[in-house]
Amino acid sequence: DDNITLVLSETPFYAESGGQVGDTGVLVSEFETIEVIDTKKENNLPIHITKKLPEHLEAPMMACVDTDKRAACAANHSATHLLDAALREVLGEHVEQKGSLVTPDSLRFDFSHFQKVTDEEIRKVEHIVNAKIRANIPLKEYRNIPIEEAKELGAIALFGEKYGETVRVVSMGDFSKEFCGGTHVANTGDIVVFKIISESGVAAGVRRIEALTGDNVFAYYKKEEEELEAAAKAAKATPATLVEKI
C-alpha cells in the first residue's frame, strides 16, 4: 500500500506485541516532521509506519511518542494484570489467560472458565481491582532476569508462549506478578478507576471480559446517565421512578 516502513538505530516507540497496540507519534528533524501512524515488530525489530519517506535520511531525528495514548494503554495494560489476578481470586486458580487486547480506549481479556461469570462475581472482581487501584501500589519491574528466577518469584507465564533465557517480570505488590513486555503505570493509582462493561463466551471453555479505565469510565457513566434520563423523560417519569412507571 502507500505506507512507508522505517527502522531507526534506536527508538522509544513500543511495537505492537503481547496484545498491546503499537505507539504513534512523530519523528522530528530540523528539516521536517514525519507522523508515525503505527509501530509493529518484524524480525524482532520495531518498524515505524509512516505515510512519507524523510527527505534527509542522514539527518538526526527526535522520536516523540504520543504520551496521552501511551499513558492510556499503560493504564489498561496494568488493569489487565489486576483483572487476571482478581479473576483467579474470585473464580479459582484454573483461570488462565487465553488472549488479550490493550488499546487506549479499552481492554479485552479472554480466559479459561467453564461457565458464565455471574453478576455477583463480576461485582466482586470489580471491587478487588478498584481496591488495588486505591491502594496506590508501586509497580516493580524485573528486567532481563533468568527465567527460572522469574518462576521462583511466582510470576505467571502465558501458556504456550515461547520465552528466551531471560525475561521481564512486572509486579504489583504480592497481588500480581506476570511475565510481560508491555508498558505499565508507575503505580496502580494512575489507573484511577476500573469498570467491566461486558462478559461473554467466545469459545468452549473460554470467556471474554471487556473493561474500561480512567476517563473512559467517566464517559461511559455519563452516556448511561443521559440514556436513563432520556428513557425517564419518554416515560414521563424521573430516573428514580422509571422502573415503577414501566
JSON list of C-alpha atoms in Angstrom, two decimals:
[
{"chain": "A", "resi": 1, "resn": "ASP", "atom": "CA", "xyz": [0.00, 0.00, 0.00]},
{"chain": "A", "resi": 2, "resn": "ASP", "atom": "CA", "xyz": [1.08, 3.63, 0.34]},
{"chain": "A", "resi": 3, "resn": "ASN", "atom": "CA", "xyz": [2.72, 3.15, 3.73]},
{"chain": "A", "resi": 4, "resn": "ILE", "atom": "CA", "xyz": [6.47, 3.53, 4.35]},
{"chain": "A", "resi": 5, "resn": "THR", "atom": "CA", "xyz": [8.24, 1.43, 6.99]},
{"chain": "A", "resi": 6, "resn": "LEU", "atom": "CA", "xyz": [11.21, 2.97, 8.79]},
{"chain": "A", "resi": 7, "resn": "VAL", "atom": "CA", "xyz": [13.78, 1.34, 11.07]},
{"chain": "A", "resi": 8, "resn": "LEU", "atom": "CA", "xyz": [15.67, 3.61, 13.48]},
{"chain": "A", "resi": 9, "resn": "SER", "atom": "CA", "xyz": [19.05, 2.95, 15.13]},
{"chain": "A", "resi": 10, "resn": "GLU", "atom": "CA", "xyz": [17.23, 3.22, 18.48]},
{"chain": "A", "resi": 11, "resn": "THR", "atom": "CA", "xyz": [13.68, 4.09, 19.43]},
{"chain": "A", "resi": 12, "resn": "PRO", "atom": "CA", "xyz": [11.36, 4.80, 22.37]},
{"chain": "A", "resi": 13, "resn": "PHE", "atom": "CA", "xyz": [8.34, 3.60, 20.35]},
{"chain": "A", "resi": 14, "resn": "TYR", "atom": "CA", "xyz": [6.59, 0.46, 21.64]},
{"chain": "A", "resi": 15, "resn": "ALA", "atom": "CA", "xyz": [5.99, -2.04, 18.84]},
{"chain": "A", "resi": 16, "resn": "GLU", "atom": "CA", "xyz": [2.68, -3.93, 18.88]},
{"chain": "A", "resi": 17, "resn": "SER", "atom": "CA", "xyz": [3.04, -7.18, 20.82]},
{"chain": "A", "resi": 18, "resn": "GLY", "atom": "CA", "xyz": [1.58, -9.07, 23.75]},
{"chain": "A", "resi": 19, "resn": "GLY", "atom": "CA", "xyz": [-1.90, -7.84, 22.87]},
{"chain": "A", "resi": 20, "resn": "GLN", "atom": "CA", "xyz": [-0.92, -4.17, 23.25]},
{"chain": "A", "resi": 21, "resn": "VAL", "atom": "CA", "xyz": [-1.24, -1.86, 20.23]},
{"chain": "A", "resi": 22, "resn": "GLY", "atom": "CA", "xyz": [1.83, -0.01, 18.95]},
{"chain": "A", "resi": 23, "resn": "ASP", "atom": "CA", "xyz": [2.79, 3.58, 19.74]},
{"chain": "A", "resi": 24, "resn": "THR", "atom": "CA", "xyz": [2.08, 6.54, 17.46]},
{"chain": "A", "resi": 25, "resn": "GLY", "atom": "CA", "xyz": [3.78, 9.94, 17.38]},
{"chain": "A", "resi": 26, "resn": "VAL", "atom": "CA", "xyz": [6.21, 11.94, 15.26]},
{"chain": "A", "resi": 27, "resn": "LEU", "atom": "CA", "xyz": [9.82, 11.92, 14.04]},
{"chain": "A", "resi": 28, "resn": "VAL", "atom": "CA", "xyz": [11.24, 15.45, 14.01]},
{"chain": "A", "resi": 29, "resn": "SER", "atom": "CA", "xyz": [14.38, 16.75, 12.27]},
{"chain": "A", "resi": 30, "resn": "GLU", "atom": "CA", "xyz": [15.49, 20.32, 11.53]},
{"chain": "A", "resi": 31, "resn": "PHE", "atom": "CA", "xyz": [14.02, 19.85, 8.05]},
{"chain": "A", "resi": 32, "resn": "GLU", "atom": "CA", "xyz": [10.66, 18.15, 8.61]},
{"chain": "A", "resi": 33, "resn": "THR", "atom": "CA", "xyz": [8.19, 16.34, 10.83]},
{"chain": "A", "resi": 34, "resn": "ILE", "atom": "CA", "xyz": [7.10, 12.80, 9.91]},
{"chain": "A", "resi": 35, "resn": "GLU", "atom": "CA", "xyz": [3.96, 11.33, 11.50]},
{"chain": "A", "resi": 36, "resn": "VAL", "atom": "CA", "xyz": [4.26, 7.75, 12.79]},
{"chain": "A", "resi": 37, "resn": "ILE", "atom": "CA", "xyz": [0.82, 6.15, 12.41]},
{"chain": "A", "resi": 38, "resn": "ASP", "atom": "CA", "xyz": [1.71, 2.77, 13.95]},
{"chain": "A", "resi": 39, "resn": "THR", "atom": "CA", "xyz": [4.62, 0.68, 15.23]},
{"chain": "A", "resi": 40, "resn": "LYS", "atom": "CA", "xyz": [4.89, -3.05, 14.50]},
{"chain": "A", "resi": 41, "resn": "LYS", "atom": "CA", "xyz": [7.56, -5.69, 15.03]},
{"chain": "A", "resi": 42, "resn": "GLU", "atom": "CA", "xyz": [9.28, -7.60, 12.22]},
{"chain": "A", "resi": 43, "resn": "ASN", "atom": "CA", "xyz": [12.27, -9.92, 12.75]},
{"chain": "A", "resi": 44, "resn": "ASN", "atom": "CA", "xyz": [12.39, -8.58, 16.32]},
{"chain": "A", "resi": 45, "resn": "LEU", "atom": "CA", "xyz": [12.87, -5.00, 15.03]},
{"chain": "A", "resi": 46, "resn": "PRO", "atom": "CA", "xyz": [10.46, -2.11, 15.75]},
{"chain": "A", "resi": 47, "resn": "ILE", "atom": "CA", "xyz": [9.07, -0.96, 12.38]},
{"chain": "A", "resi": 48, "resn": "HIS", "atom": "CA", "xyz": [7.72, 2.62, 12.29]},
{"chain": "A", "resi": 49, "resn": "ILE", "atom": "CA", "xyz": [4.88, 3.01, 9.79]},
{"chain": "A", "resi": 50, "resn": "THR", "atom": "CA", "xyz": [4.58, 6.43, 8.10]},
{"chain": "A", "resi": 51, "resn": "LYS", "atom": "CA", "xyz": [2.94, 7.96, 5.01]},
{"chain": "A", "resi": 52, "resn": "LYS", "atom": "CA", "xyz": [6.13, 9.55, 3.65]},
{"chain": "A", "resi": 53, "resn": "LEU", "atom": "CA", "xyz": [9.84, 8.92, 3.45]},
{"chain": "A", "resi": 54, "resn": "PRO", "atom": "CA", "xyz": [12.07, 11.50, 5.19]},
{"chain": "A", "resi": 55, "resn": "GLU", "atom": "CA", "xyz": [13.83, 13.68, 2.60]},
{"chain": "A", "resi": 56, "resn": "HIS", "atom": "CA", "xyz": [17.07, 13.68, 4.63]},
{"chain": "A", "resi": 57, "resn": "LEU", "atom": "CA", "xyz": [17.67, 10.12, 5.81]},
{"chain": "A", "resi": 58, "resn": "GLU", "atom": "CA", "xyz": [21.08, 11.01, 7.26]},
{"chain": "A", "resi": 59, "resn": "ALA", "atom": "CA", "xyz": [19.71, 13.82, 9.48]},
{"chain": "A", "resi": 60, "resn": "PRO", "atom": "CA", "xyz": [19.43, 13.17, 13.23]},
{"chain": "A", "resi": 61, "resn": "MET", "atom": "CA", "xyz": [15.79, 12.79, 14.27]},
{"chain": "A", "resi": 62, "resn": "MET", "atom": "CA", "xyz": [13.99, 13.20, 17.57]},
{"chain": "A", "resi": 63, "resn": "ALA", "atom": "CA", "xyz": [11.45, 10.41, 18.14]},
{"chain": "A", "resi": 64, "resn": "CYS", "atom": "CA", "xyz": [8.41, 11.70, 20.04]},
{"chain": "A", "resi": 65, "resn": "VAL", "atom": "CA", "xyz": [5.80, 9.24, 21.33]},
{"chain": "A", "resi": 66, "resn": "ASP", "atom": "CA", "xyz": [2.14, 10.29, 21.74]},
{"chain": "A", "resi": 67, "resn": "THR", "atom": "CA", "xyz": [2.25, 10.30, 25.54]},
{"chain": "A", "resi": 68, "resn": "ASP", "atom": "CA", "xyz": [-1.55, 10.51, 26.05]},
{"chain": "A", "resi": 69, "resn": "LYS", "atom": "CA", "xyz": [-2.09, 7.33, 24.03]},
{"chain": "A", "resi": 70, "resn": "ARG", "atom": "CA", "xyz": [0.89, 5.65, 25.74]},
{"chain": "A", "resi": 71, "resn": "ALA", "atom": "CA", "xyz": [-0.47, 6.53, 29.23]},
{"chain": "A", "resi": 72, "resn": "ALA", "atom": "CA", "xyz": [-3.96, 5.25, 28.36]},
{"chain": "A", "resi": 73, "resn": "CYS", "atom": "CA", "xyz": [-2.51, 1.98, 27.02]},
{"chain": "A", "resi": 74, "resn": "ALA", "atom": "CA", "xyz": [-0.34, 1.62, 30.13]},
{"chain": "A", "resi": 75, "resn": "ALA", "atom": "CA", "xyz": [-3.36, 2.08, 32.42]},
{"chain": "A", "resi": 76, "resn": "ASN", "atom": "CA", "xyz": [-5.34, -0.55, 30.50]},
{"chain": "A", "resi": 77, "resn": "HIS", "atom": "CA", "xyz": [-2.40, -2.99, 30.44]},
{"chain": "A", "resi": 78, "resn": "SER", "atom": "CA", "xyz": [-1.79, -2.72, 34.20]},
{"chain": "A", "resi": 79, "resn": "ALA", "atom": "CA", "xyz": [-5.55, -3.08, 34.78]},
{"chain": "A", "resi": 80, "resn": "THR", "atom": "CA", "xyz": [-5.45, -6.28, 32.69]},
{"chain": "A", "resi": 81, "resn": "HIS", "atom": "CA", "xyz": [-2.88, -7.75, 35.10]},
{"chain": "A", "resi": 82, "resn": "LEU", "atom": "CA", "xyz": [-5.02, -6.77, 38.11]},
{"chain": "A", "resi": 83, "resn": "LEU", "atom": "CA", "xyz": [-8.11, -8.25, 36.40]},
{"chain": "A", "resi": 84, "resn": "ASP", "atom": "CA", "xyz": [-6.26, -11.54, 35.78]},
{"chain": "A", "resi": 85, "resn": "ALA", "atom": "CA", "xyz": [-5.27, -11.80, 39.47]},
{"chain": "A", "resi": 86, "resn": "ALA", "atom": "CA", "xyz": [-8.77, -10.82, 40.67]},
{"chain": "A", "resi": 87, "resn": "LEU", "atom": "CA", "xyz": [-10.40, -13.47, 38.44]},
{"chain": "A", "resi": 88, "resn": "ARG", "atom": "CA", "xyz": [-8.12, -16.14, 39.93]},
{"chain": "A", "resi": 89, "resn": "GLU", "atom": "CA", "xyz": [-9.10, -14.98, 43.41]},
{"chain": "A", "resi": 90, "resn": "VAL", "atom": "CA", "xyz": [-12.86, -14.98, 42.71]},
{"chain": "A", "resi": 91, "resn": "LEU", "atom": "CA", "xyz": [-13.25, -17.86, 40.23]},
{"chain": "A", "resi": 92, "resn": "GLY", "atom": "CA", "xyz": [-10.30, -20.11, 41.09]},
{"chain": "A", "resi": 93, "resn": "GLU", "atom": "CA", "xyz": [-6.76, -20.99, 40.09]},
{"chain": "A", "resi": 94, "resn": "HIS", "atom": "CA", "xyz": [-7.95, -22.70, 36.90]},
{"chain": "A", "resi": 95, "resn": "VAL", "atom": "CA", "xyz": [-8.32, -19.25, 35.29]},
{"chain": "A", "resi": 96, "resn": "GLU", "atom": "CA", "xyz": [-5.69, -18.87, 32.57]},
{"chain": "A", "resi": 97, "resn": "GLN", "atom": "CA", "xyz": [-5.21, -16.07, 30.05]},
{"chain": "A", "resi": 98, "resn": "LYS", "atom": "CA", "xyz": [-6.23, -17.11, 26.54]},
{"chain": "A", "resi": 99, "resn": "GLY", "atom": "CA", "xyz": [-5.78, -13.77, 24.80]},
{"chain": "A", "resi": 100, "resn": "SER", "atom": "CA", "xyz": [-5.92, -10.03, 25.34]},
{"chain": "A", "resi": 101, "resn": "LEU", "atom": "CA", "xyz": [-6.20, -6.71, 23.53]},
{"chain": "A", "resi": 102, "resn": "VAL", "atom": "CA", "xyz": [-4.93, -3.46, 25.06]},
{"chain": "A", "resi": 103, "resn": "THR", "atom": "CA", "xyz": [-5.81, -0.17, 23.33]},
{"chain": "A", "resi": 104, "resn": "PRO", "atom": "CA", "xyz": [-6.03, 3.42, 24.62]},
{"chain": "A", "resi": 105, "resn": "ASP", "atom": "CA", "xyz": [-9.84, 3.14, 24.72]},
{"chain": "A", "resi": 106, "resn": "SER", "atom": "CA", "xyz": [-10.44, -0.20, 26.40]},
{"chain": "A", "resi": 107, "resn": "LEU", "atom": "CA", "xyz": [-9.11, -3.62, 27.34]},
{"chain": "A", "resi": 108, "resn": "ARG", "atom": "CA", "xyz": [-10.27, -7.10, 26.39]},
{"chain": "A", "resi": 109, "resn": "PHE", "atom": "CA", "xyz": [-9.31, -10.23, 28.28]},
{"chain": "A", "resi": 110, "resn": "ASP", "atom": "CA", "xyz": [-10.03, -13.85, 27.27]},
{"chain": "A", "resi": 111, "resn": "PHE", "atom": "CA", "xyz": [-9.66, -16.54, 29.93]},
{"chain": "A", "resi": 112, "resn": "SER", "atom": "CA", "xyz": [-10.45, -20.17, 30.65]},
{"chain": "A", "resi": 113, "resn": "HIS", "atom": "CA", "xyz": [-13.63, -20.72, 32.67]},
{"chain": "A", "resi": 114, "resn": "PHE", "atom": "CA", "xyz": [-16.34, -23.36, 32.39]},
{"chain": "A", "resi": 115, "resn": "GLN", "atom": "CA", "xyz": [-19.47, -21.20, 32.85]},
{"chain": "A", "resi": 116, "resn": "LYS", "atom": "CA", "xyz": [-20.84, -17.67, 32.64]},
{"chain": "A", "resi": 117, "resn": "VAL", "atom": "CA", "xyz": [-19.41, -15.29, 35.24]},
{"chain": "A", "resi": 118, "resn": "THR", "atom": "CA", "xyz": [-22.34, -14.22, 37.43]},
{"chain": "A", "resi": 119, "resn": "ASP", "atom": "CA", "xyz": [-23.26, -10.59, 38.14]},
{"chain": "A", "resi": 120, "resn": "GLU", "atom": "CA", "xyz": [-22.19, -11.07, 41.76]},
{"chain": "A", "resi": 121, "resn": "GLU", "atom": "CA", "xyz": [-18.78, -12.45, 40.67]},
{"chain": "A", "resi": 122, "resn": "ILE", "atom": "CA", "xyz": [-18.37, -9.50, 38.27]},
{"chain": "A", "resi": 123, "resn": "ARG", "atom": "CA", "xyz": [-19.05, -7.08, 41.15]},
{"chain": "A", "resi": 124, "resn": "LYS", "atom": "CA", "xyz": [-16.52, -8.90, 43.37]},
{"chain": "A", "resi": 125, "resn": "VAL", "atom": "CA", "xyz": [-13.84, -8.73, 40.65]},
{"chain": "A", "resi": 126, "resn": "GLU", "atom": "CA", "xyz": [-14.51, -5.01, 40.08]},
{"chain": "A", "resi": 127, "resn": "HIS", "atom": "CA", "xyz": [-14.35, -4.35, 43.83]},
{"chain": "A", "resi": 128, "resn": "ILE", "atom": "CA", "xyz": [-10.99, -6.15, 44.17]},
{"chain": "A", "resi": 129, "resn": "VAL", "atom": "CA", "xyz": [-9.42, -4.35, 41.19]},
{"chain": "A", "resi": 130, "resn": "ASN", "atom": "CA", "xyz": [-10.64, -0.93, 42.34]},
{"chain": "A", "resi": 131, "resn": "ALA", "atom": "CA", "xyz": [-9.38, -1.62, 45.88]},
{"chain": "A", "resi": 132, "resn": "LYS", "atom": "CA", "xyz": [-5.90, -2.35, 44.44]},
{"chain": "A", "resi": 133, "resn": "ILE", "atom": "CA", "xyz": [-6.11, 0.87, 42.39]},
{"chain": "A", "resi": 134, "resn": "ARG", "atom": "CA", "xyz": [-6.99, 2.91, 45.51]},
{"chain": "A", "resi": 135, "resn": "ALA", "atom": "CA", "xyz": [-4.09, 1.24, 47.38]},
{"chain": "A", "resi": 136, "resn": "ASN", "atom": "CA", "xyz": [-1.70, 3.06, 45.01]},
{"chain": "A", "resi": 137, "resn": "ILE", "atom": "CA", "xyz": [0.65, 0.05, 44.77]},
{"chain": "A", "resi": 138, "resn": "PRO", "atom": "CA", "xyz": [4.02, 0.91, 43.14]},
{"chain": "A", "resi": 139, "resn": "LEU", "atom": "CA", "xyz": [4.87, -1.16, 40.09]},
{"chain": "A", "resi": 140, "resn": "LYS", "atom": "CA", "xyz": [8.09, -3.13, 40.35]},
{"chain": "A", "resi": 141, "resn": "GLU", "atom": "CA", "xyz": [9.91, -4.25, 37.23]},
{"chain": "A", "resi": 142, "resn": "TYR", "atom": "CA", "xyz": [12.48, -7.04, 36.93]},
{"chain": "A", "resi": 143, "resn": "ARG", "atom": "CA", "xyz": [14.36, -6.69, 33.65]},
{"chain": "A", "resi": 144, "resn": "ASN", "atom": "CA", "xyz": [16.39, -9.44, 31.97]},
{"chain": "A", "resi": 145, "resn": "ILE", "atom": "CA", "xyz": [16.22, -11.89, 34.85]},
{"chain": "A", "resi": 146, "resn": "PRO", "atom": "CA", "xyz": [16.80, -15.64, 34.27]},
{"chain": "A", "resi": 147, "resn": "ILE", "atom": "CA", "xyz": [13.54, -17.43, 33.52]},
{"chain": "A", "resi": 148, "resn": "GLU", "atom": "CA", "xyz": [13.97, -19.88, 36.41]},
{"chain": "A", "resi": 149, "resn": "GLU", "atom": "CA", "xyz": [14.45, -16.97, 38.83]},
{"chain": "A", "resi": 150, "resn": "ALA", "atom": "CA", "xyz": [11.27, -15.39, 37.46]},
{"chain": "A", "resi": 151, "resn": "LYS", "atom": "CA", "xyz": [9.34, -18.59, 38.14]},
{"chain": "A", "resi": 152, "resn": "GLU", "atom": "CA", "xyz": [10.73, -18.70, 41.69]},
{"chain": "A", "resi": 153, "resn": "LEU", "atom": "CA", "xyz": [9.30, -15.20, 42.22]},
{"chain": "A", "resi": 154, "resn": "GLY", "atom": "CA", "xyz": [5.90, -16.72, 41.47]},
{"chain": "A", "resi": 155, "resn": "ALA", "atom": "CA", "xyz": [5.48, -14.88, 38.17]},
{"chain": "A", "resi": 156, "resn": "ILE", "atom": "CA", "xyz": [2.79, -16.20, 35.84]},
{"chain": "A", "resi": 157, "resn": "ALA", "atom": "CA", "xyz": [3.83, -17.10, 32.30]},
{"chain": "A", "resi": 158, "resn": "LEU", "atom": "CA", "xyz": [1.44, -17.36, 29.36]},
{"chain": "A", "resi": 159, "resn": "PHE", "atom": "CA", "xyz": [0.72, -20.98, 28.44]},
{"chain": "A", "resi": 160, "resn": "GLY", "atom": "CA", "xyz": [2.14, -21.83, 25.02]},
{"chain": "A", "resi": 161, "resn": "GLU", "atom": "CA", "xyz": [4.20, -18.62, 24.80]},
{"chain": "A", "resi": 162, "resn": "LYS", "atom": "CA", "xyz": [7.89, -19.00, 23.88]},
{"chain": "A", "resi": 163, "resn": "TYR", "atom": "CA", "xyz": [10.32, -17.23, 26.20]},
{"chain": "A", "resi": 164, "resn": "GLY", "atom": "CA", "xyz": [14.08, -16.72, 25.97]},
{"chain": "A", "resi": 165, "resn": "GLU", "atom": "CA", "xyz": [16.62, -17.44, 28.70]},
{"chain": "A", "resi": 166, "resn": "THR", "atom": "CA", "xyz": [15.95, -14.05, 30.32]},
{"chain": "A", "resi": 167, "resn": "VAL", "atom": "CA", "xyz": [12.56, -12.38, 30.78]},
{"chain": "A", "resi": 168, "resn": "ARG", "atom": "CA", "xyz": [10.89, -9.24, 32.13]},
{"chain": "A", "resi": 169, "resn": "VAL", "atom": "CA", "xyz": [8.55, -9.54, 35.11]},
{"chain": "A", "resi": 170, "resn": "VAL", "atom": "CA", "xyz": [6.03, -6.88, 36.14]},
{"chain": "A", "resi": 171, "resn": "SER", "atom": "CA", "xyz": [4.89, -6.98, 39.76]},
{"chain": "A", "resi": 172, "resn": "MET", "atom": "CA", "xyz": [2.20, -5.05, 41.65]},
{"chain": "A", "resi": 173, "resn": "GLY", "atom": "CA", "xyz": [2.86, -5.95, 45.27]},
{"chain": "A", "resi": 174, "resn": "ASP", "atom": "CA", "xyz": [2.15, -9.57, 46.17]},
{"chain": "A", "resi": 175, "resn": "PHE", "atom": "CA", "xyz": [-1.15, -9.42, 44.27]},
{"chain": "A", "resi": 176, "resn": "SER", "atom": "CA", "xyz": [0.07, -9.68, 40.67]},
{"chain": "A", "resi": 177, "resn": "LYS", "atom": "CA", "xyz": [3.34, -10.96, 39.17]},
{"chain": "A", "resi": 178, "resn": "GLU", "atom": "CA", "xyz": [3.47, -11.72, 35.45]},
{"chain": "A", "resi": 179, "resn": "PHE", "atom": "CA", "xyz": [5.91, -12.18, 32.58]},
{"chain": "A", "resi": 180, "resn": "CYS", "atom": "CA", "xyz": [5.29, -9.11, 30.39]},
{"chain": "A", "resi": 181, "resn": "GLY", "atom": "CA", "xyz": [6.97, -6.87, 27.81]},
{"chain": "A", "resi": 182, "resn": "GLY", "atom": "CA", "xyz": [4.31, -4.15, 27.69]},
{"chain": "A", "resi": 183, "resn": "THR", "atom": "CA", "xyz": [4.08, -0.60, 29.04]},
{"chain": "A", "resi": 184, "resn": "HIS", "atom": "CA", "xyz": [2.64, -0.03, 32.51]},
{"chain": "A", "resi": 185, "resn": "VAL", "atom": "CA", "xyz": [1.71, 2.67, 35.04]},
{"chain": "A", "resi": 186, "resn": "ALA", "atom": "CA", "xyz": [4.20, 3.71, 37.73]},
{"chain": "A", "resi": 187, "resn": "ASN", "atom": "CA", "xyz": [1.67, 2.76, 40.42]},
{"chain": "A", "resi": 188, "resn": "THR", "atom": "CA", "xyz": [-1.86, 1.37, 40.39]},
{"chain": "A", "resi": 189, "resn": "GLY", "atom": "CA", "xyz": [-3.40, 4.72, 41.40]},
{"chain": "A", "resi": 190, "resn": "ASP", "atom": "CA", "xyz": [-2.61, 6.02, 37.90]},
{"chain": "A", "resi": 191, "resn": "ILE", "atom": "CA", "xyz": [-5.35, 3.70, 36.55]},
{"chain": "A", "resi": 192, "resn": "VAL", "atom": "CA", "xyz": [-7.87, 5.88, 38.51]},
{"chain": "A", "resi": 193, "resn": "VAL", "atom": "CA", "xyz": [-10.91, 3.56, 38.19]},
{"chain": "A", "resi": 194, "resn": "PHE", "atom": "CA", "xyz": [-11.92, 0.26, 36.57]},
{"chain": "A", "resi": 195, "resn": "LYS", "atom": "CA", "xyz": [-15.29, -0.81, 35.12]},
{"chain": "A", "resi": 196, "resn": "ILE", "atom": "CA", "xyz": [-16.31, -4.10, 33.44]},
{"chain": "A", "resi": 197, "resn": "ILE", "atom": "CA", "xyz": [-18.78, -3.37, 30.63]},
{"chain": "A", "resi": 198, "resn": "SER", "atom": "CA", "xyz": [-19.38, -6.86, 29.22]},
{"chain": "A", "resi": 199, "resn": "GLU", "atom": "CA", "xyz": [-18.83, -10.59, 29.82]},
{"chain": "A", "resi": 200, "resn": "SER", "atom": "CA", "xyz": [-19.45, -13.20, 27.14]},
{"chain": "A", "resi": 201, "resn": "GLY", "atom": "CA", "xyz": [-18.44, -16.60, 25.79]},
{"chain": "A", "resi": 202, "resn": "VAL", "atom": "CA", "xyz": [-16.12, -16.75, 22.76]},
{"chain": "A", "resi": 203, "resn": "ALA", "atom": "CA", "xyz": [-15.37, -20.49, 22.55]},
{"chain": "A", "resi": 204, "resn": "ALA", "atom": "CA", "xyz": [-15.92, -23.69, 24.52]},
{"chain": "A", "resi": 205, "resn": "GLY", "atom": "CA", "xyz": [-14.49, -23.06, 27.98]},
{"chain": "A", "resi": 206, "resn": "VAL", "atom": "CA", "xyz": [-13.30, -19.54, 27.11]},
{"chain": "A", "resi": 207, "resn": "ARG", "atom": "CA", "xyz": [-14.94, -16.35, 28.42]},
{"chain": "A", "resi": 208, "resn": "ARG", "atom": "CA", "xyz": [-14.26, -12.72, 27.44]},
{"chain": "A", "resi": 209, "resn": "ILE", "atom": "CA", "xyz": [-14.37, -9.61, 29.61]},
{"chain": "A", "resi": 210, "resn": "GLU", "atom": "CA", "xyz": [-14.27, -6.09, 28.18]},
{"chain": "A", "resi": 211, "resn": "ALA", "atom": "CA", "xyz": [-13.50, -3.20, 30.53]},
{"chain": "A", "resi": 212, "resn": "LEU", "atom": "CA", "xyz": [-12.62, 0.48, 30.76]},
{"chain": "A", "resi": 213, "resn": "THR", "atom": "CA", "xyz": [-10.32, 2.60, 32.93]},
{"chain": "A", "resi": 214, "resn": "GLY", "atom": "CA", "xyz": [-9.84, 6.27, 33.83]},
{"chain": "A", "resi": 215, "resn": "ASP", "atom": "CA", "xyz": [-11.65, 8.94, 31.80]},
{"chain": "A", "resi": 216, "resn": "ASN", "atom": "CA", "xyz": [-13.31, 6.30, 29.62]},
{"chain": "A", "resi": 217, "resn": "VAL", "atom": "CA", "xyz": [-15.20, 5.05, 32.71]},
{"chain": "A", "resi": 218, "resn": "PHE", "atom": "CA", "xyz": [-16.49, 8.56, 33.43]},
{"chain": "A", "resi": 219, "resn": "ALA", "atom": "CA", "xyz": [-17.55, 8.94, 29.78]},
{"chain": "A", "resi": 220, "resn": "TYR", "atom": "CA", "xyz": [-19.34, 5.56, 29.99]},
{"chain": "A", "resi": 221, "resn": "TYR", "atom": "CA", "xyz": [-21.27, 6.61, 33.12]},
{"chain": "A", "resi": 222, "resn": "LYS", "atom": "CA", "xyz": [-22.18, 9.96, 31.56]},
{"chain": "A", "resi": 223, "resn": "LYS", "atom": "CA", "xyz": [-23.65, 8.19, 28.50]},
{"chain": "A", "resi": 224, "resn": "GLU", "atom": "CA", "xyz": [-25.55, 5.75, 30.74]},
{"chain": "A", "resi": 225, "resn": "GLU", "atom": "CA", "xyz": [-26.93, 8.67, 32.78]},
{"chain": "A", "resi": 226, "resn": "GLU", "atom": "CA", "xyz": [-28.04, 10.51, 29.63]},
{"chain": "A", "resi": 227, "resn": "GLU", "atom": "CA", "xyz": [-29.82, 7.39, 28.32]},
{"chain": "A", "resi": 228, "resn": "LEU", "atom": "CA", "xyz": [-31.53, 6.84, 31.67]},
{"chain": "A", "resi": 229, "resn": "GLU", "atom": "CA", "xyz": [-32.74, 10.45, 31.75]},
{"chain": "A", "resi": 230, "resn": "ALA", "atom": "CA", "xyz": [-33.99, 10.19, 28.15]},
{"chain": "A", "resi": 231, "resn": "ALA", "atom": "CA", "xyz": [-35.86, 6.96, 28.95]},
{"chain": "A", "resi": 232, "resn": "ALA", "atom": "CA", "xyz": [-37.40, 8.55, 32.08]},
{"chain": "A", "resi": 233, "resn": "LYS", "atom": "CA", "xyz": [-38.48, 11.58, 30.08]},
{"chain": "A", "resi": 234, "resn": "ALA", "atom": "CA", "xyz": [-40.08, 9.38, 27.39]},
{"chain": "A", "resi": 235, "resn": "ALA", "atom": "CA", "xyz": [-41.99, 7.51, 30.11]},
{"chain": "A", "resi": 236, "resn": "LYS", "atom": "CA", "xyz": [-42.98, 10.80, 31.81]},
{"chain": "A", "resi": 237, "resn": "ALA", "atom": "CA", "xyz": [-41.15, 9.73, 34.95]},
{"chain": "A", "resi": 238, "resn": "THR", "atom": "CA", "xyz": [-37.95, 10.50, 36.85]},
{"chain": "A", "resi": 239, "resn": "PRO", "atom": "CA", "xyz": [-34.92, 8.17, 36.83]},
{"chain": "A", "resi": 240, "resn": "ALA", "atom": "CA", "xyz": [-35.81, 7.19, 40.42]},
{"chain": "A", "resi": 241, "resn": "THR", "atom": "CA", "xyz": [-39.40, 6.20, 39.48]},
{"chain": "A", "resi": 242, "resn": "LEU", "atom": "CA", "xyz": [-38.74, 4.79, 35.99]},
{"chain": "A", "resi": 243, "resn": "VAL", "atom": "CA", "xyz": [-38.92, 1.09, 36.90]},
{"chain": "A", "resi": 244, "resn": "GLU", "atom": "CA", "xyz": [-42.14, 1.63, 38.84]},
{"chain": "A", "resi": 245, "resn": "LYS", "atom": "CA", "xyz": [-43.63, 3.58, 35.91]},
{"chain": "A", "resi": 246, "resn": "ILE", "atom": "CA", "xyz": [-42.72, 0.85, 33.41]}
]
